[in-house]
Amino acid sequence: MQATIPGDMQVKREKNERIEQAVQRVITGEKEAYELIIQEFERQIYTYCYYILKNHQETEDAVQEIFIRAYENLNSYKRKVSFSSWLYRVAYNHLMNMKKKNNRWLKLVDEYRRNKTVTQESHSYTTVIEQLMEYLTPEERHILLLKAVEQYTFEEIAIIMNTKSATLRKKYERLRRKLIEQTTKGGQLHGQAAQPYS
């Protein structure tokens, strides 16, 4: 569990309030205020999508579509959940629809492997994360990114993924064990030769 840095909660509250004000401005017709929302979340949403899609062009297209869908559906946003949780739900649903409609996961993994030399030029920590993510199912990738990277609670992730928080806790523990086994058994999952998911 991370230690709370003094002032963090205040900064978070101020950020949330700034976002809520921008949302209200957009809803009341000030379209330019949507730029503030994009600036605040574009990098996070890009990172989230990239770790699912593993392709820069697909990710750029997905991020653009997610922000368009969020804009078009902004009137459906209710303050019962944080705006960021609502936006991640839009992103999650869009990525799942992409998977269902296009069924291009194998193609994306192949492209990723062909372009691996470019990836290897990046920081080794990022490369290790990408390699470990290959051993997770798409659902497990979503859970890991939302919990470990974005630091949402299981209750918030349950809202985003439209499932039960207790189920998510169990799946999170299983995927953590899977990754631990992968890193400690030298490329072996459950005693078998590891086969990445697509």
Tab-separated table of C-alpha atoms in Angstrom, residues 39-194:
chain	number	residue	atom	x	y	z
A	39	GLN	CA	-5.341	17.402	-22.118
A	40	GLU	CA	-5.953	15.942	-18.669
A	41	PHE	CA	-6.616	12.353	-19.779
A	42	GLU	CA	-5.067	11.856	-23.236
A	43	ARG	CA	-1.770	10.390	-22.025
A	44	GLN	CA	-3.418	8.030	-19.517
A	45	ILE	CA	-5.960	6.761	-22.034
A	46	TYR	CA	-3.225	6.331	-24.654
A	47	THR	CA	-1.109	4.242	-22.247
A	48	TYR	CA	-4.110	2.133	-21.266
A	49	CYS	CA	-5.061	1.469	-24.894
A	50	TYR	CA	-1.491	0.806	-26.004
A	51	TYR	CA	-0.963	-1.952	-23.442
A	52	ILE	CA	-4.129	-3.613	-24.723
A	53	LEU	CA	-3.603	-3.088	-28.467
A	54	LYS	CA	0.233	-3.022	-28.650
A	55	ASN	CA	0.122	-1.022	-31.857
A	56	HIS	CA	0.696	2.744	-32.042
A	57	GLN	CA	-1.549	3.429	-35.038
A	58	GLU	CA	-4.425	1.333	-33.640
A	59	THR	CA	-3.955	3.063	-30.276
A	60	GLU	CA	-4.035	6.559	-31.766
A	61	ASP	CA	-7.238	5.714	-33.641
A	62	ALA	CA	-8.795	4.167	-30.523
A	63	VAL	CA	-7.937	7.171	-28.325
A	64	GLN	CA	-9.456	9.572	-30.854
A	65	GLU	CA	-12.627	7.451	-31.083
A	66	ILE	CA	-12.882	7.169	-27.280
A	67	PHE	CA	-12.761	10.948	-26.833
A	68	ILE	CA	-15.324	11.415	-29.613
A	69	ARG	CA	-17.663	8.861	-27.995
A	70	ALA	CA	-17.174	10.429	-24.570
A	71	TYR	CA	-18.008	13.863	-26.001
A	72	GLU	CA	-21.113	12.576	-27.766
A	73	ASN	CA	-22.323	10.849	-24.581
A	74	LEU	CA	-21.304	13.470	-22.038
A	75	ASN	CA	-24.946	14.129	-21.118
A	76	SER	CA	-25.168	10.554	-19.794
A	77	TYR	CA	-22.377	11.188	-17.260
A	78	LYS	CA	-23.688	11.292	-13.698
A	79	ARG	CA	-21.555	12.461	-10.799
A	80	LYS	CA	-22.276	9.236	-8.858
A	81	VAL	CA	-18.864	8.019	-10.117
A	82	SER	CA	-15.727	10.033	-10.853
A	83	PHE	CA	-15.404	11.372	-14.370
A	84	SER	CA	-12.184	9.396	-14.846
A	85	SER	CA	-13.994	6.136	-13.971
A	86	TRP	CA	-16.731	7.014	-16.454
A	87	LEU	CA	-14.152	7.822	-19.163
A	88	TYR	CA	-12.309	4.542	-18.562
A	89	ARG	CA	-15.591	2.703	-18.906
A	90	VAL	CA	-16.072	4.352	-22.312
A	91	ALA	CA	-12.517	3.267	-23.205
A	92	TYR	CA	-13.040	-0.287	-21.926
A	93	ASN	CA	-16.292	-0.693	-23.881
A	94	HIS	CA	-14.709	0.688	-27.045
A	95	LEU	CA	-11.738	-1.691	-26.806
A	96	MET	CA	-14.036	-4.660	-26.229
A	97	ASN	CA	-16.139	-3.642	-29.242
A	98	MET	CA	-12.996	-3.376	-31.352
A	99	LYS	CA	-12.042	-6.894	-30.340
A	100	LYS	CA	-15.480	-8.297	-31.141
A	101	LYS	CA	-15.884	-6.508	-34.469
A	102	ASN	CA	-12.392	-6.785	-35.894
A	103	ASN	CA	-10.949	-9.915	-34.289
A	104	ARG	CA	-7.469	-8.637	-35.095
A	105	TRP	CA	-5.611	-9.661	-31.934
A	106	LEU	CA	-3.385	-12.244	-33.659
A	107	LYS	CA	-2.505	-9.753	-36.385
A	108	LEU	CA	-1.584	-7.145	-33.762
A	109	VAL	CA	0.668	-9.563	-31.880
A	110	ASP	CA	2.393	-10.531	-35.141
A	111	GLU	CA	2.959	-6.859	-35.999
A	112	TYR	CA	4.302	-6.270	-32.507
A	113	ARG	CA	6.794	-9.110	-32.868
A	114	ARG	CA	7.895	-7.944	-36.338
A	115	ASN	CA	8.521	-4.463	-34.948
A	116	LYS	CA	10.164	-5.685	-31.751
A	117	THR	CA	13.531	-4.221	-32.747
A	118	VAL	CA	11.994	-0.749	-32.448
A	119	THR	CA	10.552	-1.640	-29.051
A	120	GLN	CA	13.925	-2.891	-27.799
A	121	GLU	CA	15.334	0.606	-28.208
A	122	SER	CA	13.027	1.780	-25.417
A	123	HIS	CA	13.802	1.546	-21.718
A	124	SER	CA	14.339	-2.051	-20.549
A	125	TYR	CA	11.726	-1.707	-17.784
A	126	THR	CA	9.041	-0.942	-20.373
A	127	THR	CA	10.182	-3.926	-22.457
A	128	VAL	CA	9.875	-6.269	-19.456
A	129	ILE	CA	6.343	-5.003	-18.770
A	130	GLU	CA	5.342	-5.518	-22.403
A	131	GLN	CA	6.755	-9.051	-22.381
A	132	LEU	CA	4.878	-9.934	-19.192
A	133	MET	CA	1.641	-8.457	-20.577
A	134	GLU	CA	1.827	-10.976	-23.436
A	135	TYR	CA	1.111	-13.758	-20.928
A	136	LEU	CA	-2.171	-12.195	-19.835
A	137	THR	CA	-5.572	-12.472	-21.447
A	138	PRO	CA	-7.113	-9.190	-22.677
A	139	GLU	CA	-9.392	-9.131	-19.612
A	140	GLU	CA	-6.416	-9.628	-17.279
A	141	ARG	CA	-4.566	-6.786	-19.017
A	142	HIS	CA	-7.509	-4.454	-18.369
A	143	ILE	CA	-7.643	-5.433	-14.694
A	144	LEU	CA	-3.889	-5.049	-14.193
A	145	LEU	CA	-3.703	-1.669	-15.905
A	146	LEU	CA	-6.700	-0.242	-14.073
A	147	LYS	CA	-5.531	-1.521	-10.665
A	148	ALA	CA	-1.727	-1.305	-10.737
A	149	VAL	CA	-1.150	1.562	-13.159
A	150	GLU	CA	-4.220	3.772	-12.790
A	151	GLN	CA	-4.699	2.730	-9.127
A	152	TYR	CA	-8.459	2.425	-9.204
A	153	THR	CA	-10.158	0.548	-6.376
A	154	PHE	CA	-11.803	-2.794	-7.125
A	155	GLU	CA	-15.165	-1.080	-6.684
A	156	GLU	CA	-14.287	1.513	-9.346
A	157	ILE	CA	-12.961	-1.176	-11.706
A	158	ALA	CA	-16.198	-3.114	-11.178
A	159	ILE	CA	-18.108	-0.067	-12.445
A	160	ILE	CA	-15.765	0.337	-15.442
A	161	MET	CA	-15.900	-3.353	-16.407
A	162	ASN	CA	-19.514	-3.909	-15.350
A	163	THR	CA	-18.760	-6.811	-13.015
A	164	LYS	CA	-18.531	-7.580	-9.274
A	165	SER	CA	-15.643	-6.297	-7.169
A	166	ALA	CA	-15.261	-9.674	-5.396
A	167	THR	CA	-14.808	-11.399	-8.761
A	168	LEU	CA	-12.202	-8.815	-9.747
A	169	ARG	CA	-10.240	-9.365	-6.517
A	170	LYS	CA	-9.991	-13.085	-7.259
A	171	LYS	CA	-8.983	-12.503	-10.885
A	172	TYR	CA	-6.395	-9.934	-9.812
A	173	GLU	CA	-4.818	-12.375	-7.357
A	174	ARG	CA	-4.735	-15.084	-10.053
A	175	LEU	CA	-3.086	-12.815	-12.598
A	176	ARG	CA	-0.521	-11.674	-10.006
A	177	ARG	CA	0.347	-15.318	-9.299
A	178	LYS	CA	0.592	-15.955	-13.042
A	179	LEU	CA	3.049	-13.073	-13.482
A	180	ILE	CA	5.094	-14.100	-10.439
A	181	GLU	CA	5.357	-17.645	-11.783
A	182	GLN	CA	6.357	-16.288	-15.187
A	183	THR	CA	9.171	-14.180	-13.747
A	184	THR	CA	10.472	-16.866	-11.356
A	185	LYS	CA	10.292	-19.954	-13.587
A	186	GLY	CA	12.287	-18.581	-16.484
A	187	GLY	CA	9.555	-18.483	-19.111
A	188	GLN	CA	7.460	-21.351	-17.775
A	189	LEU	CA	3.788	-21.018	-16.891
A	190	HIS	CA	2.327	-23.744	-14.660
A	191	GLY	CA	5.184	-26.081	-15.586
A	192	GLN	CA	4.400	-25.779	-19.313
A	193	ALA	CA	6.186	-23.916	-22.058
A	194	ALA	CA	4.702	-20.426	-21.863
